[in-house]
XYZ file of N, CA, C and O in Angstrom:
416
model
N 42.331 76.173 -5.077
C 43.046 76.222 -3.816
C 44.004 77.412 -3.777
O 44.125 78.079 -2.769
N 44.715 77.652 -4.893
C 45.681 78.733 -4.904
C 45.144 80.012 -5.523
O 45.900 80.938 -5.772
N 43.848 80.082 -5.788
C 43.277 81.293 -6.348
C 42.928 82.245 -5.212
O 42.404 81.822 -4.187
N 43.227 83.523 -5.380
C 42.928 84.465 -4.306
C 41.424 84.645 -4.136
O 40.659 84.612 -5.088
N 41.047 84.813 -2.888
C 39.638 85.045 -2.588
C 39.471 86.531 -2.273
O 40.069 87.048 -1.339
N 38.663 87.193 -3.076
C 38.447 88.620 -2.893
C 37.263 88.787 -1.956
O 36.177 88.247 -2.211
N 37.471 89.498 -0.852
C 36.347 89.657 0.082
C 35.257 90.528 -0.533
O 35.522 91.466 -1.281
N 34.038 90.212 -0.224
C 32.916 91.006 -0.728
C 32.640 92.131 0.241
O 32.773 91.984 1.456
N 32.264 93.263 -0.307
C 31.984 94.428 0.523
C 30.585 94.272 1.117
O 29.606 94.148 0.376
N 30.470 94.267 2.440
C 29.140 94.139 3.026
C 28.309 95.398 2.775
O 28.841 96.498 2.631
N 27.011 95.232 2.701
C 26.128 96.371 2.493
C 26.089 97.217 3.764
O 26.088 96.694 4.875
N 26.095 98.543 3.611
C 26.067 99.400 4.808
C 24.736 99.243 5.537
O 23.684 99.055 4.927
N 24.820 99.286 6.825
C 23.604 99.188 7.626
C 23.470 100.455 8.459
O 24.448 101.074 8.840
N 22.267 100.842 8.757
C 22.041 102.047 9.550
C 21.975 103.272 8.667
O 21.811 103.211 7.449
N 22.102 104.428 9.283
C 22.040 105.688 8.560
C 23.356 105.966 7.857
O 24.421 105.835 8.434
N 23.243 106.319 6.615
C 24.426 106.662 5.839
C 24.266 108.102 5.395
O 23.282 108.465 4.755
N 25.242 108.944 5.746
C 25.166 110.351 5.360
C 25.903 110.537 4.045
O 26.966 109.945 3.829
N 25.357 111.348 3.157
C 26.059 111.586 1.890
C 27.303 112.425 2.154
O 27.384 113.157 3.135
N 28.293 112.327 1.297
C 29.521 113.108 1.508
C 29.241 114.603 1.382
O 28.369 115.028 0.629
N 29.973 115.384 2.161
C 29.798 116.832 2.146
C 30.356 117.402 0.846
O 31.377 116.960 0.334
N 29.652 118.397 0.309
C 30.074 119.040 -0.928
C 30.946 120.224 -0.560
O 30.569 121.067 0.247
N 32.114 120.294 -1.161
C 33.047 121.383 -0.887
C 32.915 122.395 -2.007
O 33.073 122.057 -3.181
N 32.604 123.635 -1.641
C 32.477 124.706 -2.616
C 33.863 125.267 -2.920
O 34.671 125.479 -2.021
N 34.167 125.524 -4.179
C 35.480 126.095 -4.495
C 35.569 127.530 -3.988
O 34.603 128.292 -4.038
N 36.718 127.875 -3.484
C 36.941 129.222 -2.972
C 37.462 130.101 -4.105
O 38.230 129.655 -4.959
N 37.027 131.348 -4.088
C 37.514 132.263 -5.117
C 38.738 132.992 -4.594
O 38.824 133.334 -3.409
N 39.687 133.206 -5.474
C 40.921 133.898 -5.102
C 40.886 135.269 -5.746
O 40.737 135.404 -6.959
N 40.991 136.285 -4.898
C 41.008 137.653 -5.421
C 42.453 138.134 -5.433
O 43.172 137.998 -4.447
N 42.889 138.678 -6.549
C 44.272 139.160 -6.585
C 44.418 140.374 -5.678
O 43.576 141.261 -5.637
N 45.454 140.392 -4.919
C 45.716 141.512 -4.005
C 47.149 141.951 -4.150
O 47.815 141.671 -5.142
N 47.611 142.610 -3.148
C 48.995 143.053 -3.193
C 49.894 141.851 -2.929
O 49.580 141.009 -2.084
N 50.964 141.751 -3.656
C 51.849 140.601 -3.422
C 52.491 140.682 -2.049
O 52.715 141.771 -1.515
N 52.734 139.540 -1.487
C 53.356 139.478 -0.161
C 54.786 139.978 -0.269
O 55.472 139.736 -1.272
N 55.242 140.708 0.749
C 56.623 141.205 0.694
C 57.612 140.044 0.740
O 57.359 139.018 1.363
N 58.713 140.210 0.044
C 59.748 139.174 0.025
C 60.345 139.050 1.421
O 60.539 140.053 2.116
N 60.604 137.836 1.849
C 61.185 137.677 3.190
C 62.575 138.284 3.241
O 63.344 138.196 2.282
N 62.861 138.877 4.380
C 64.169 139.504 4.547
C 65.230 138.419 4.643
O 65.001 137.341 5.176
N 66.389 138.712 4.097
C 67.480 137.749 4.123
C 67.932 137.559 5.567
O 68.149 138.525 6.299
N 68.019 136.316 5.981
C 68.439 136.022 7.352
C 69.923 136.323 7.481
O 70.717 135.993 6.592
N 70.299 136.935 8.586
C 71.727 137.226 8.763
C 72.489 135.910 8.944
O 72.015 134.981 9.582
N 73.650 135.851 8.349
C 74.456 134.645 8.460
C 74.964 134.507 9.883
O 75.471 135.457 10.472
N 74.784 133.308 10.420
C 75.274 133.057 11.765
C 76.760 132.731 11.694
O 77.182 131.881 10.909
N 77.511 133.416 12.503
C 78.942 133.148 12.488
C 79.217 131.952 13.390
O 78.922 131.976 14.580
N 79.723 130.904 12.792
C 80.040 129.702 13.555
C 81.492 129.767 13.975
O 82.357 130.196 13.205
N 81.757 129.306 15.174
C 83.169 129.335 15.593
C 83.983 128.333 14.782
O 83.541 127.235 14.489
N 85.155 128.743 14.427
C 86.042 127.892 13.643
C 86.853 127.039 14.606
O 87.428 127.533 15.568
N 86.867 125.733 14.366
C 87.633 124.836 15.220
C 89.059 124.805 14.713
O 89.313 124.442 13.563
N 89.957 125.175 15.582
C 91.364 125.172 15.206
C 92.046 124.000 15.890
O 91.908 123.804 17.083
N 92.734 123.209 15.100
C 93.404 122.030 15.614
C 94.842 122.399 15.958
O 95.700 122.514 15.084
N 95.072 122.577 17.233
C 96.422 122.908 17.697
C 97.141 121.615 18.064
O 96.498 120.571 18.205
N 98.430 121.661 18.238
C 99.148 120.437 18.620
C 98.635 119.844 19.940
O 98.581 118.624 20.089
N 98.236 120.693 20.860
C 97.722 120.181 22.136
C 96.405 119.431 21.969
O 96.209 118.359 22.557
N 95.507 119.987 21.149
C 94.228 119.303 20.939
C 94.420 118.039 20.106
O 93.709 117.049 20.300
N 95.389 118.039 19.187
C 95.658 116.829 18.402
C 96.149 115.709 19.312
O 95.720 114.555 19.187
N 97.027 116.039 20.250
C 97.524 115.036 21.200
C 96.389 114.538 22.072
O 96.275 113.331 22.354
N 95.502 115.436 22.490
C 94.361 115.036 23.316
C 93.418 114.119 22.542
O 92.912 113.125 23.090
N 93.168 114.419 21.267
C 92.304 113.569 20.453
C 92.923 112.185 20.237
O 92.228 111.164 20.314
N 94.214 112.161 19.977
C 94.892 110.876 19.792
C 94.856 110.066 21.082
O 94.598 108.858 21.074
N 95.074 110.738 22.206
C 95.026 110.043 23.496
C 93.642 109.509 23.805
O 93.485 108.380 24.279
N 92.608 110.299 23.521
C 91.236 109.854 23.775
C 90.869 108.688 22.859
O 90.247 107.715 23.297
N 91.278 108.764 21.601
C 91.005 107.671 20.673
C 91.707 106.391 21.085
O 91.138 105.295 21.022
N 92.940 106.519 21.537
C 93.694 105.351 22.004
C 93.024 104.739 23.228
O 92.912 103.513 23.342
N 92.564 105.576 24.133
C 91.898 105.076 25.342
C 90.612 104.334 24.983
O 90.324 103.268 25.541
N 89.854 104.870 24.044
C 88.609 104.204 23.630
C 88.915 102.854 22.999
O 88.255 101.844 23.300
N 89.931 102.807 22.136
C 90.295 101.548 21.489
C 90.765 100.531 22.527
O 90.411 99.343 22.457
N 91.521 100.962 23.512
C 92.008 100.048 24.547
C 90.853 99.502 25.383
O 90.827 98.310 25.700
N 89.902 100.358 25.744
C 88.772 99.903 26.549
C 87.912 98.919 25.767
O 87.534 97.855 26.276
N 87.600 99.246 24.518
C 86.784 98.346 23.700
C 87.512 97.030 23.466
O 86.923 95.943 23.552
N 88.804 97.081 23.215
C 89.591 95.858 23.028
C 89.611 95.008 24.282
O 89.497 93.777 24.214
N 89.749 95.634 25.448
C 89.753 94.890 26.705
C 88.417 94.195 26.926
O 88.368 93.029 27.335
N 87.341 94.888 26.654
C 86.016 94.292 26.831
C 85.830 93.113 25.881
O 85.347 92.043 26.285
N 86.223 93.269 24.630
C 86.053 92.181 23.665
C 86.926 90.978 24.013
O 86.488 89.824 23.906
N 88.158 91.215 24.453
C 89.038 90.112 24.832
C 88.499 89.400 26.065
O 88.534 88.163 26.149
N 87.960 90.146 27.020
C 87.412 89.501 28.215
C 86.171 88.669 27.873
O 85.970 87.592 28.424
N 85.362 89.136 26.940
C 84.208 88.336 26.509
C 84.670 87.056 25.806
O 84.112 85.973 26.036
N 85.679 87.162 24.971
C 86.215 85.983 24.304
C 86.801 85.007 25.312
O 86.613 83.789 25.202
N 87.492 85.521 26.313
C 88.058 84.663 27.356
C 86.962 83.978 28.160
O 87.080 82.799 28.505
N 85.883 84.697 28.429
C 84.766 84.093 29.166
C 84.138 82.957 28.359
O 83.806 81.895 28.913
N 84.000 83.146 27.057
C 83.447 82.083 26.213
C 84.390 80.883 26.183
O 83.952 79.726 26.266
N 85.699 81.130 26.118
C 86.671 80.038 26.078
C 86.669 79.252 27.383
O 86.702 78.013 27.384
N 86.623 79.940 28.518
C 86.608 79.261 29.812
C 85.332 78.451 29.968
O 85.355 77.303 30.445
N 84.204 79.019 29.552
C 82.933 78.302 29.660
C 82.930 77.056 28.788
O 82.507 75.979 29.227
N 83.425 77.173 27.560
C 83.442 76.002 26.678
C 84.398 74.939 27.199
O 84.112 73.740 27.097
N 85.521 75.332 27.787
C 86.459 74.354 28.348
C 85.830 73.633 29.530
O 85.969 72.410 29.669
N 85.113 74.352 30.383
C 84.485 73.699 31.529
C 83.367 72.766 31.082
O 83.184 71.685 31.663
N 82.635 73.136 30.053
C 81.590 72.244 29.531
C 82.233 70.990 28.937
O 81.721 69.877 29.120
N 83.374 71.136 28.268
C 84.065 69.979 27.702
C 84.560 69.050 28.801
O 84.459 67.820 28.692
N 85.101 69.600 29.884
C 85.549 68.777 31.014
C 84.375 68.035 31.631
O 84.471 66.845 31.945
N 83.251 68.723 31.809
C 82.055 68.069 32.361
C 81.590 66.939 31.447
O 81.183 65.866 31.928
N 81.666 67.142 30.136
C 81.244 66.098 29.203
C 82.158 64.881 29.304
O 81.693 63.736 29.284
N 83.470 65.111 29.425
C 84.405 63.985 29.549
C 84.163 63.225 30.841
O 84.173 61.980 30.867
N 83.924 63.926 31.944
C 83.662 63.271 33.229
C 82.370 62.470 33.160
O 82.317 61.312 33.617
N 81.320 63.037 32.606
C 80.048 62.298 32.498
C 80.215 61.071 31.598
O 79.679 59.993 31.907
N 80.953 61.218 30.505
C 81.172 60.071 29.620
C 81.934 58.971 30.352
O 81.640 57.775 30.211
N 82.910 59.369 31.147
C 83.673 58.390 31.921
C 82.803 57.686 32.944
O 82.886 56.470 33.124
N 81.952 58.448 33.628
C 81.055 57.843 34.627
C 80.065 56.902 33.982
O 79.783 55.805 34.518
N 79.523 57.258 32.843
C 78.550 56.400 32.162
C 79.243 55.130 31.654
O 78.702 54.024 31.759
N 80.473 55.259 31.123
C 81.200 54.092 30.623
C 81.568 53.131 31.753
O 81.461 51.922 31.612
N 82.003 53.689 32.897
C 82.372 52.817 34.021
C 81.139 52.157 34.619
O 81.209 51.013 35.096
N 80.007 52.831 34.593
C 78.772 52.243 35.121
C 78.296 51.107 34.195
O 77.784 50.098 34.685
N 78.511 51.258 32.895
C 78.097 50.230 31.949
C 78.980 48.987 32.074
O 78.530 47.860 31.872
N 80.275 49.150 32.444
C 81.180 48.010 32.596
C 80.844 47.191 33.834
O 81.091 45.992 33.873
N 80.309 47.814 34.876
C 79.975 47.103 36.109
C 78.804 46.164 35.931
O 78.682 45.182 36.629
N 77.927 46.449 35.053
C 76.709 45.641 34.886
C 76.972 44.384 34.170
O 77.614 43.803 33.624
């Protein structure tokens, strides 16, 4: 039951072509390829952090943190309100079922 079953290879049907024979290519020594020219170094602009850009970065980071925090708090509040309303509905249904059982 737990022994692996190895599939059997079916016999080929129809025309079977033999594999193509690849002849080895001969390499003749020639003149060596010229060395590639050294690529000129690209001058990248240097980013300088001035007090104005530092204040802008801090302000942008603060704004991002405030927006993400607001979104997360609003999602948490939505979950809390939903769970509270479901709990109120459960208490009301339990009360209705209990009062209906007492009448019988």
